[in-house]
Coordinates of C-alpha atoms in Angstrom, one line a residue:
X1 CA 145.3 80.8 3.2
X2 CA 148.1 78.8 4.9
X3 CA 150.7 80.3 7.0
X4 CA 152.9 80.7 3.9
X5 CA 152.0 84.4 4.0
X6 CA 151.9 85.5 7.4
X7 CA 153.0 88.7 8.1
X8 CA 157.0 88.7 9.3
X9 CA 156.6 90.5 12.6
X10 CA 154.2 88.6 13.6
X11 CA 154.4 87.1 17.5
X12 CA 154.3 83.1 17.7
X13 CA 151.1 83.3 19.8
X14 CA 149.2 85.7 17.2
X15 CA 149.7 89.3 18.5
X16 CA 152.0 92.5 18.2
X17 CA 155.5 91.9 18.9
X18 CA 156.7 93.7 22.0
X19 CA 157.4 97.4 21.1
X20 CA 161.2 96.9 22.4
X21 CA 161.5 94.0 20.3
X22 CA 160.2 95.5 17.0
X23 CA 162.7 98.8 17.9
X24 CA 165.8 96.4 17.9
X25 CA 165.0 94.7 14.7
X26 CA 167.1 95.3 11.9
X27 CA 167.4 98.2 9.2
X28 CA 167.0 95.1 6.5
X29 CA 163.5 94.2 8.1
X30 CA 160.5 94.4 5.9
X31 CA 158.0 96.5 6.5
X32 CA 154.7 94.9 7.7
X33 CA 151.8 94.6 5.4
X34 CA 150.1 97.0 4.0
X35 CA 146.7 95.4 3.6
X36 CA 144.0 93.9 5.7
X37 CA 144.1 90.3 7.4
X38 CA 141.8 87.6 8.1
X39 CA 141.8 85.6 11.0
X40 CA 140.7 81.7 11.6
X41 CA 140.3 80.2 14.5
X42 CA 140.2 76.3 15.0
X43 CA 140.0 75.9 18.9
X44 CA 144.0 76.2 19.4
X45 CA 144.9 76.8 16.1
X46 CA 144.6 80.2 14.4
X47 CA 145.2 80.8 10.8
X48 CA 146.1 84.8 9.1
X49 CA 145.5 84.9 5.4
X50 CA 145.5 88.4 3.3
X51 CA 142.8 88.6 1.3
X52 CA 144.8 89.9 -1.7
X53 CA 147.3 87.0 -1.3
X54 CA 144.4 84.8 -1.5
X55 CA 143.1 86.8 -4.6
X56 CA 146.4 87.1 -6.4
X57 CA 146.5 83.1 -5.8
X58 CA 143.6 82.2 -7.4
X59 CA 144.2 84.8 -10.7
X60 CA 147.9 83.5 -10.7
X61 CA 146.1 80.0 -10.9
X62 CA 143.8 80.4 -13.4
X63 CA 146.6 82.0 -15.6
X64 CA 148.4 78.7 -15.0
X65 CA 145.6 76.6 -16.6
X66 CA 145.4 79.3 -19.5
X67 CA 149.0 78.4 -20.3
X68 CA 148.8 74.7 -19.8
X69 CA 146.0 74.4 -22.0
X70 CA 147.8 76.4 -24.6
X71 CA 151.0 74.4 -24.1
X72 CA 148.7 71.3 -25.1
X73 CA 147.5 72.7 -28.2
X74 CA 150.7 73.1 -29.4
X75 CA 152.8 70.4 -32.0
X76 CA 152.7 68.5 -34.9
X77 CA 148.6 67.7 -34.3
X78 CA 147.2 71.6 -33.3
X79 CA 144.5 71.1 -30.6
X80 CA 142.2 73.6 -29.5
X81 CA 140.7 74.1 -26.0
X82 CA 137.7 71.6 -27.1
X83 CA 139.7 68.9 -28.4
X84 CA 141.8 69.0 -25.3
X85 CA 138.8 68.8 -23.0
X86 CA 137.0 65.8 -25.0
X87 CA 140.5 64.0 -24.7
X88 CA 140.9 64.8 -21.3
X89 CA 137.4 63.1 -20.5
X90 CA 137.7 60.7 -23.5
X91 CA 134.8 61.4 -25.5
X92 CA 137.5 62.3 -28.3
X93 CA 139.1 60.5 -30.7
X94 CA 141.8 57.5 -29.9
X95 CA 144.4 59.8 -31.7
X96 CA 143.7 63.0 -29.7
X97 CA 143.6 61.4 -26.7
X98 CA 146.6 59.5 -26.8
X99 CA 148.5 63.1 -27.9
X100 CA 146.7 64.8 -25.3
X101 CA 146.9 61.7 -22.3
X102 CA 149.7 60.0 -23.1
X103 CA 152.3 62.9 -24.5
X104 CA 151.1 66.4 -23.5
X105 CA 149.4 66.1 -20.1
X106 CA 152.6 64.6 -18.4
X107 CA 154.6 67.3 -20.0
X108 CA 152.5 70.0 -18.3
X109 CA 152.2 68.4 -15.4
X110 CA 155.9 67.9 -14.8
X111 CA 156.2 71.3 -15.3
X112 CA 153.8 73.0 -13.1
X113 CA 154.9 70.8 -10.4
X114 CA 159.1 71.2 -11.2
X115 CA 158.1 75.6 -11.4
X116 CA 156.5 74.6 -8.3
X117 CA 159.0 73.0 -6.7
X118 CA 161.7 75.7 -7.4
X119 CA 159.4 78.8 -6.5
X120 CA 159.0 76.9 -3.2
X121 CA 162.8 76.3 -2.8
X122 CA 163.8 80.2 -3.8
X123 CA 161.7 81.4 -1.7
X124 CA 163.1 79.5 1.8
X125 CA 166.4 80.3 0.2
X126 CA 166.0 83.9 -0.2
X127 CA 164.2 84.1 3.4
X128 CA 167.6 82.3 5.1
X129 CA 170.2 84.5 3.3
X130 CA 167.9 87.5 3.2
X131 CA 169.2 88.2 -0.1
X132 CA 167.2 88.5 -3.3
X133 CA 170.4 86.2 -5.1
X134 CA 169.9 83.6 -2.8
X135 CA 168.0 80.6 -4.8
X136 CA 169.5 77.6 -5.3
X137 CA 170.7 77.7 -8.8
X138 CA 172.9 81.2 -7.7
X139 CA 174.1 79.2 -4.7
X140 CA 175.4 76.6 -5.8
X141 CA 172.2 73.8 -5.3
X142 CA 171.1 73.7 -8.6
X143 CA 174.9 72.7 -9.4
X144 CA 175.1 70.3 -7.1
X145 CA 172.3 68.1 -8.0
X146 CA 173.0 68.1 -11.9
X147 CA 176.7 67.2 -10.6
X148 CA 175.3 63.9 -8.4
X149 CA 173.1 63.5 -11.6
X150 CA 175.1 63.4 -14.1
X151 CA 177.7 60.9 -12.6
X152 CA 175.0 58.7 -12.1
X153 CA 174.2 59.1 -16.0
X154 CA 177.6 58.7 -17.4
X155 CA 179.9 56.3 -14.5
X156 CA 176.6 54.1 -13.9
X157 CA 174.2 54.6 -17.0
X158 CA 171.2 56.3 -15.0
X159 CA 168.3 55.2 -14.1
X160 CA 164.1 56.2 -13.2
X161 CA 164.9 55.4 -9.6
X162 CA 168.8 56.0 -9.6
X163 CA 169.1 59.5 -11.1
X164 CA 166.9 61.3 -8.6
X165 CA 168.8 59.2 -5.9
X166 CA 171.7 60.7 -7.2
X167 CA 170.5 64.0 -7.8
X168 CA 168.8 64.2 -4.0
X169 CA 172.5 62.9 -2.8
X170 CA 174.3 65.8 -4.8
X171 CA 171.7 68.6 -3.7
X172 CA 172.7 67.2 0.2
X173 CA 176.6 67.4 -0.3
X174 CA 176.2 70.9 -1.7
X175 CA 174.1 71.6 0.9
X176 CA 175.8 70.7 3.8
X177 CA 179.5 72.3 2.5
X178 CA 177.6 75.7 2.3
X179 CA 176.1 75.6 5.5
X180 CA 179.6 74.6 6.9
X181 CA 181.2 76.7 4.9
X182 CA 179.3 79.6 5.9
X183 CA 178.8 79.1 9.4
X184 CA 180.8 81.7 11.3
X185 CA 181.0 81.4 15.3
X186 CA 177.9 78.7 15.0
X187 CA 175.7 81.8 13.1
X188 CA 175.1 81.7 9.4
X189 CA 173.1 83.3 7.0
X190 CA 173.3 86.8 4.7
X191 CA 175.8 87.3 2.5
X192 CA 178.1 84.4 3.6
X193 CA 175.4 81.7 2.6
X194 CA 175.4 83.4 -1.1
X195 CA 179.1 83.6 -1.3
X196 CA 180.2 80.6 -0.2
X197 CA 177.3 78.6 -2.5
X198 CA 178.7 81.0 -5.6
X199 CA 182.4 79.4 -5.0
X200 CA 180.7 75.9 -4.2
X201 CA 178.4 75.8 -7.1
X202 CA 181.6 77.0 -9.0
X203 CA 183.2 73.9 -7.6
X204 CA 180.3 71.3 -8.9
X205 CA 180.2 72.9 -12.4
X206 CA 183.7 72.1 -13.1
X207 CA 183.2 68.6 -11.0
X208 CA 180.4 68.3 -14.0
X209 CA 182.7 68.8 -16.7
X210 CA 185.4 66.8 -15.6
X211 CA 182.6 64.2 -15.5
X212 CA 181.6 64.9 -19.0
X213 CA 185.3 65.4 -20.3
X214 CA 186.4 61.8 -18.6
X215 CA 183.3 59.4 -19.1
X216 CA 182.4 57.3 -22.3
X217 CA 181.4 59.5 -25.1
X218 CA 177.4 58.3 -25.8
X219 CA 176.7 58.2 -21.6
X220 CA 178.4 62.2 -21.9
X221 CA 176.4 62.9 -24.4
X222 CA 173.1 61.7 -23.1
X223 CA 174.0 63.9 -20.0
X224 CA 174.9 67.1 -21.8
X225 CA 171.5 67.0 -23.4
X226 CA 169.6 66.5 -19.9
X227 CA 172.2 69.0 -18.1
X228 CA 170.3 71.5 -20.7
X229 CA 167.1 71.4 -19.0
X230 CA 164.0 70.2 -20.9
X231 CA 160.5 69.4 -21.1
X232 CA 160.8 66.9 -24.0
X233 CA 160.1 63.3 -23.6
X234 CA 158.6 63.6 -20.4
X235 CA 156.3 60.6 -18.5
X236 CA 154.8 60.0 -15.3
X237 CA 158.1 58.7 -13.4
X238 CA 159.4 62.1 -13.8
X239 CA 156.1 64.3 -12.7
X240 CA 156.3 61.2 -9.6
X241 CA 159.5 62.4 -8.7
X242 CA 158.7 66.0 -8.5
X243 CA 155.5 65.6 -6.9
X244 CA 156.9 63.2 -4.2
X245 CA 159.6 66.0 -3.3
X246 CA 157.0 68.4 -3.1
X247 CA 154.7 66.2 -1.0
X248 CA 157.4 66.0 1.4
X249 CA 158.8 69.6 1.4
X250 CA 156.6 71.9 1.3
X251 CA 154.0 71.2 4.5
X252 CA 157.5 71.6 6.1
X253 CA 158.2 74.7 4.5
X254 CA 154.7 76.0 5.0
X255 CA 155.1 74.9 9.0
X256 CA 158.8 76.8 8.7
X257 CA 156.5 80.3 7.6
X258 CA 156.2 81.6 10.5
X259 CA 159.9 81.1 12.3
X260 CA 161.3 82.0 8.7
X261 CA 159.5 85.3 8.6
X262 CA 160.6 86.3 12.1
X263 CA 164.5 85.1 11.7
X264 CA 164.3 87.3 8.7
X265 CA 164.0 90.1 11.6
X266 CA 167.2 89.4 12.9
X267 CA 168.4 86.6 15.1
X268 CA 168.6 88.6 17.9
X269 CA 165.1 89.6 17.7
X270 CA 164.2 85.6 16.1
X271 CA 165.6 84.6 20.0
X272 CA 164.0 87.0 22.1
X273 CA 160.3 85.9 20.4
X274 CA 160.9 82.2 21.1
X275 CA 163.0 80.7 17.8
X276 CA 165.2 78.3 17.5
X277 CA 167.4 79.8 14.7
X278 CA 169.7 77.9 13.5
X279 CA 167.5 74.5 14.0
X280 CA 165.0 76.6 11.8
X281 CA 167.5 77.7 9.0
X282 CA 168.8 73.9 8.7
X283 CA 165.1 73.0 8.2
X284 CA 164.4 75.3 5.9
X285 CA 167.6 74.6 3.8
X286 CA 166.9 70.5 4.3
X287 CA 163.3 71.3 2.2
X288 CA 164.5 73.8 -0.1
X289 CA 167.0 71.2 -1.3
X290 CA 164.5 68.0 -1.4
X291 CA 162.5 70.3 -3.8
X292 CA 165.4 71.3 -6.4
X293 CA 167.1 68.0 -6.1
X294 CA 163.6 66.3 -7.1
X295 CA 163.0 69.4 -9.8
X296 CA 166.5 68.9 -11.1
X297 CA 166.0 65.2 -11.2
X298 CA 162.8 65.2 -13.3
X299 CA 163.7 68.0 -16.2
X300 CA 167.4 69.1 -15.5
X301 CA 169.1 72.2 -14.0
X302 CA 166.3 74.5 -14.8
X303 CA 167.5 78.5 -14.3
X304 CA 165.7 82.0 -13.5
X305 CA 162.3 80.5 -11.9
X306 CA 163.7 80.0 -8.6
X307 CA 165.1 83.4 -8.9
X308 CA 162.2 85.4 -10.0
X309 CA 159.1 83.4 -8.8
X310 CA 159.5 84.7 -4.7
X311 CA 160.3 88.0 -6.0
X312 CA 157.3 88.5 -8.3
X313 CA 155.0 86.8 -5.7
X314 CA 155.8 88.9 -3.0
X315 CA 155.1 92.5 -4.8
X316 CA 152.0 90.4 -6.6
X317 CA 150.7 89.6 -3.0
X318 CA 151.8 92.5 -0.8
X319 CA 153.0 89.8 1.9
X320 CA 155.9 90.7 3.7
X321 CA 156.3 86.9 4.9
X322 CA 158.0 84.2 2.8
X323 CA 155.7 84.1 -0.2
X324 CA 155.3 80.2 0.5
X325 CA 152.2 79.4 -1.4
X326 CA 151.8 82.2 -4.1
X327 CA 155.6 81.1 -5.0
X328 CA 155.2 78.0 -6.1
X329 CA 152.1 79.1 -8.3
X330 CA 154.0 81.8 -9.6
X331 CA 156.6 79.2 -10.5
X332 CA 154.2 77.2 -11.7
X333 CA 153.0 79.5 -14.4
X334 CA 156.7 80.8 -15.3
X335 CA 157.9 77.1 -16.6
X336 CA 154.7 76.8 -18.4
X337 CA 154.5 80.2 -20.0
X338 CA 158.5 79.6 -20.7
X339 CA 157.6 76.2 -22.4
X340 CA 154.9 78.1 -24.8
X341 CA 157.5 80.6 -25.7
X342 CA 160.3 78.0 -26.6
X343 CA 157.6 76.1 -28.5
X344 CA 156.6 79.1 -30.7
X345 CA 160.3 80.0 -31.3
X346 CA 161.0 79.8 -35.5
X347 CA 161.6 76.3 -36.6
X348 CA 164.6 74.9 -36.7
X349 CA 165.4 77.5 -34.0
X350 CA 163.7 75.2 -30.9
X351 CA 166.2 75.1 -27.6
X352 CA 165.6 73.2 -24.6
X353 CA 163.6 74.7 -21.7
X354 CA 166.2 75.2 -19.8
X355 CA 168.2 77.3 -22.2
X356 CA 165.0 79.8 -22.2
X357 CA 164.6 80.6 -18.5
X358 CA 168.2 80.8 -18.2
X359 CA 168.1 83.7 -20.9
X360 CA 165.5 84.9 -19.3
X361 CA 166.9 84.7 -16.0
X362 CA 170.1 86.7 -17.1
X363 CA 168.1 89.7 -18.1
X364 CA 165.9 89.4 -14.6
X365 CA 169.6 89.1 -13.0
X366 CA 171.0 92.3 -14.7
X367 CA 167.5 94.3 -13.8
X368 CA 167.9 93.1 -10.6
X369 CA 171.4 93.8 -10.1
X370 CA 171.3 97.9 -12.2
X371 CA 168.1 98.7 -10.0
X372 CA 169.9 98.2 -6.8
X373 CA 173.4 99.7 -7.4
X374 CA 170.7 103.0 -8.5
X375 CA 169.5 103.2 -4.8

């Protein structure tokens, strides 16, 4: 397992922290796993993985291939699991595997590797504000890069290359005004890094409708119907653009795990054991938004998986680090299992993906929200 989900009180060098260390840690600290831990050692380099992490990775996996290959034998031509195998090796016919090559396997694709990308993101998001709220379509990111992508669309008519540009470019002004923003005698994080990206992403929604208002009707149009999120249509440019975010930002995330899960201690206590805080919070937030600018770019503003996905991976794995790896399955397998419920909605009833998981993601928000005002 990589160091995605090593445990938060962990030392740097591998051992206990120091007793007086672990006494001044915050109330908010998690509590340290609960389950067993492997050890790897490489000459220098030593690997923990959880066994159950590793476990509830693979099952989360192989519930991700059950949906894609469901997801493909959906549509005008029904496929079953057969027919989408002989395609996929092309002893099928030219029809089937044209549906199944050319139309359905980028769709899946793009969305396993978009789910990815935002359980990734929510989960470096959540570990910098230590706040269940904090993923990047609550604070503000998600705006951000649909507003950068949607001026591209309607003041220069889009593009394969320029709309991800433009999306990236958003994601980074966003960015950067809510870590300035929220930076409070050179410190930020908590509550200030949701708030201020709630007012900011407030800020880039009506920038979006101005946009929409002002621009030439048939470019505004063509933008609303991508600012809805959606599957629909999609090729290989768009699982490239995804996947080249994620080849980029997460072995950074996965090399922020262990500095992530001890800042989420408290800074004081991140100091004291060797981290560089605020270098590693900019890092993190510098990945997080590479991986929903690229998402965004290649199916739209896409609500509730960056939300959810960290959440149900960690109770799923039992790690009390940031849920790096199990995330982005989990992700993974929400988008897909959303797409298969939008595609066996009534006819004539059919609404983008995006208008699903953000449905979805308002009843998760409301749960979330009633459980903890009960505590």
């Amino acid at each position: 397992m990589s160091r995605a989900d090593t445990p938060r009180d962990a030392h740097p060098a591998g051992g206990a922290p120091a007793p007086d260390a672990a006494a001044r840690a915050t109330p908010s600290a998690p509590r340290p796993p609960t389950h067993p831990a492997g050890r790897v050692h490489r000459g220098r380099i030593s690997i923990v993985w959880h066994p159950r992490a590793v476990a509830v990775s693979g099952l989360v996996l192989a519930v991700t291939a059950g949906l894609a290959v469901a997801v493909m034998g959906q549509g005008t031509i029904p496929l079953s699991p057969g027919d989408i195998l002989a395609a996929l090796i092309g002893d099928a016919p030219a029809r089937d595997v044209t549906v199944v090559r050319g139309i359905r396997l980028p769709r899946v694709v793009t969305a396993a590797a978009v789910g990815c990308a935002l359980g990734v993101s929510g989960a470096l998001f959540q570990s910098v504000s230590r706040n269940p709220l904090g993923s990047p379509d609550v604070i503000g990111f998600t705006s951000g890069a649909a507003a950068g992508a949607a001026a591209q669309i309607v003041m220069l008519g889009g593009g394969v290359i320029a709309t991800p540009a433009a999306a990236v470019l958003g994601g980074a002004v966003t960015a950067t005004l809510v870590y300035l923003l929220s930076r409070h005698r050179g410190v930020t994080g908590g509550y200030r890094i949701v708030l201020v990206g709630i007012g900011v992403g407030a800020l880039m929604d009506a920038t979006t409708r101005i946009i929409l208002v002002r621009g030439d009707i048939d470019r505004s149009v063509s933008a609303e119907v991508w600012l809805s999120g959606s599957l629909a249509s999609r090729s290989w440019a768009d699982t490239a653009v995804v996947t080249a975010g994620l080849a980029v930002a997460w072995p950074l995330a996965l090399a922020l795990a262990r500095p992530l899960a001890l800042v989420e201690m408290g800074d004081v206590t991140a100091r004291q054991l060797g981290v560089h805080v605020e270098a590693t919070r900019a890092s993190a937030m510098l990945a997080g938004v590479v991986l929903t600018a690229t998402a965004v770019a290649a199916a739209g503003p896409i609500a509730f998986v960056a939300l959810a996905a960290p959440q149900i991976a960690s109770r799923l794995a039992g790690s009390s680090g940031p849920p790096l790896v199990t995330a982005g399955l989990t992700g993974a397998a929400l988008l897909i299992g959303s797409d298969l419920l939008a595609l066996h909605l009534p006819a004539g009833a059919r609404v983008p993906i995006g208008v699903v998981t953000g449905l979805l993601g308002g009843v998760y928000l409301l749960w979330l929200l009633t459980r903890g005002m009960r505590r």
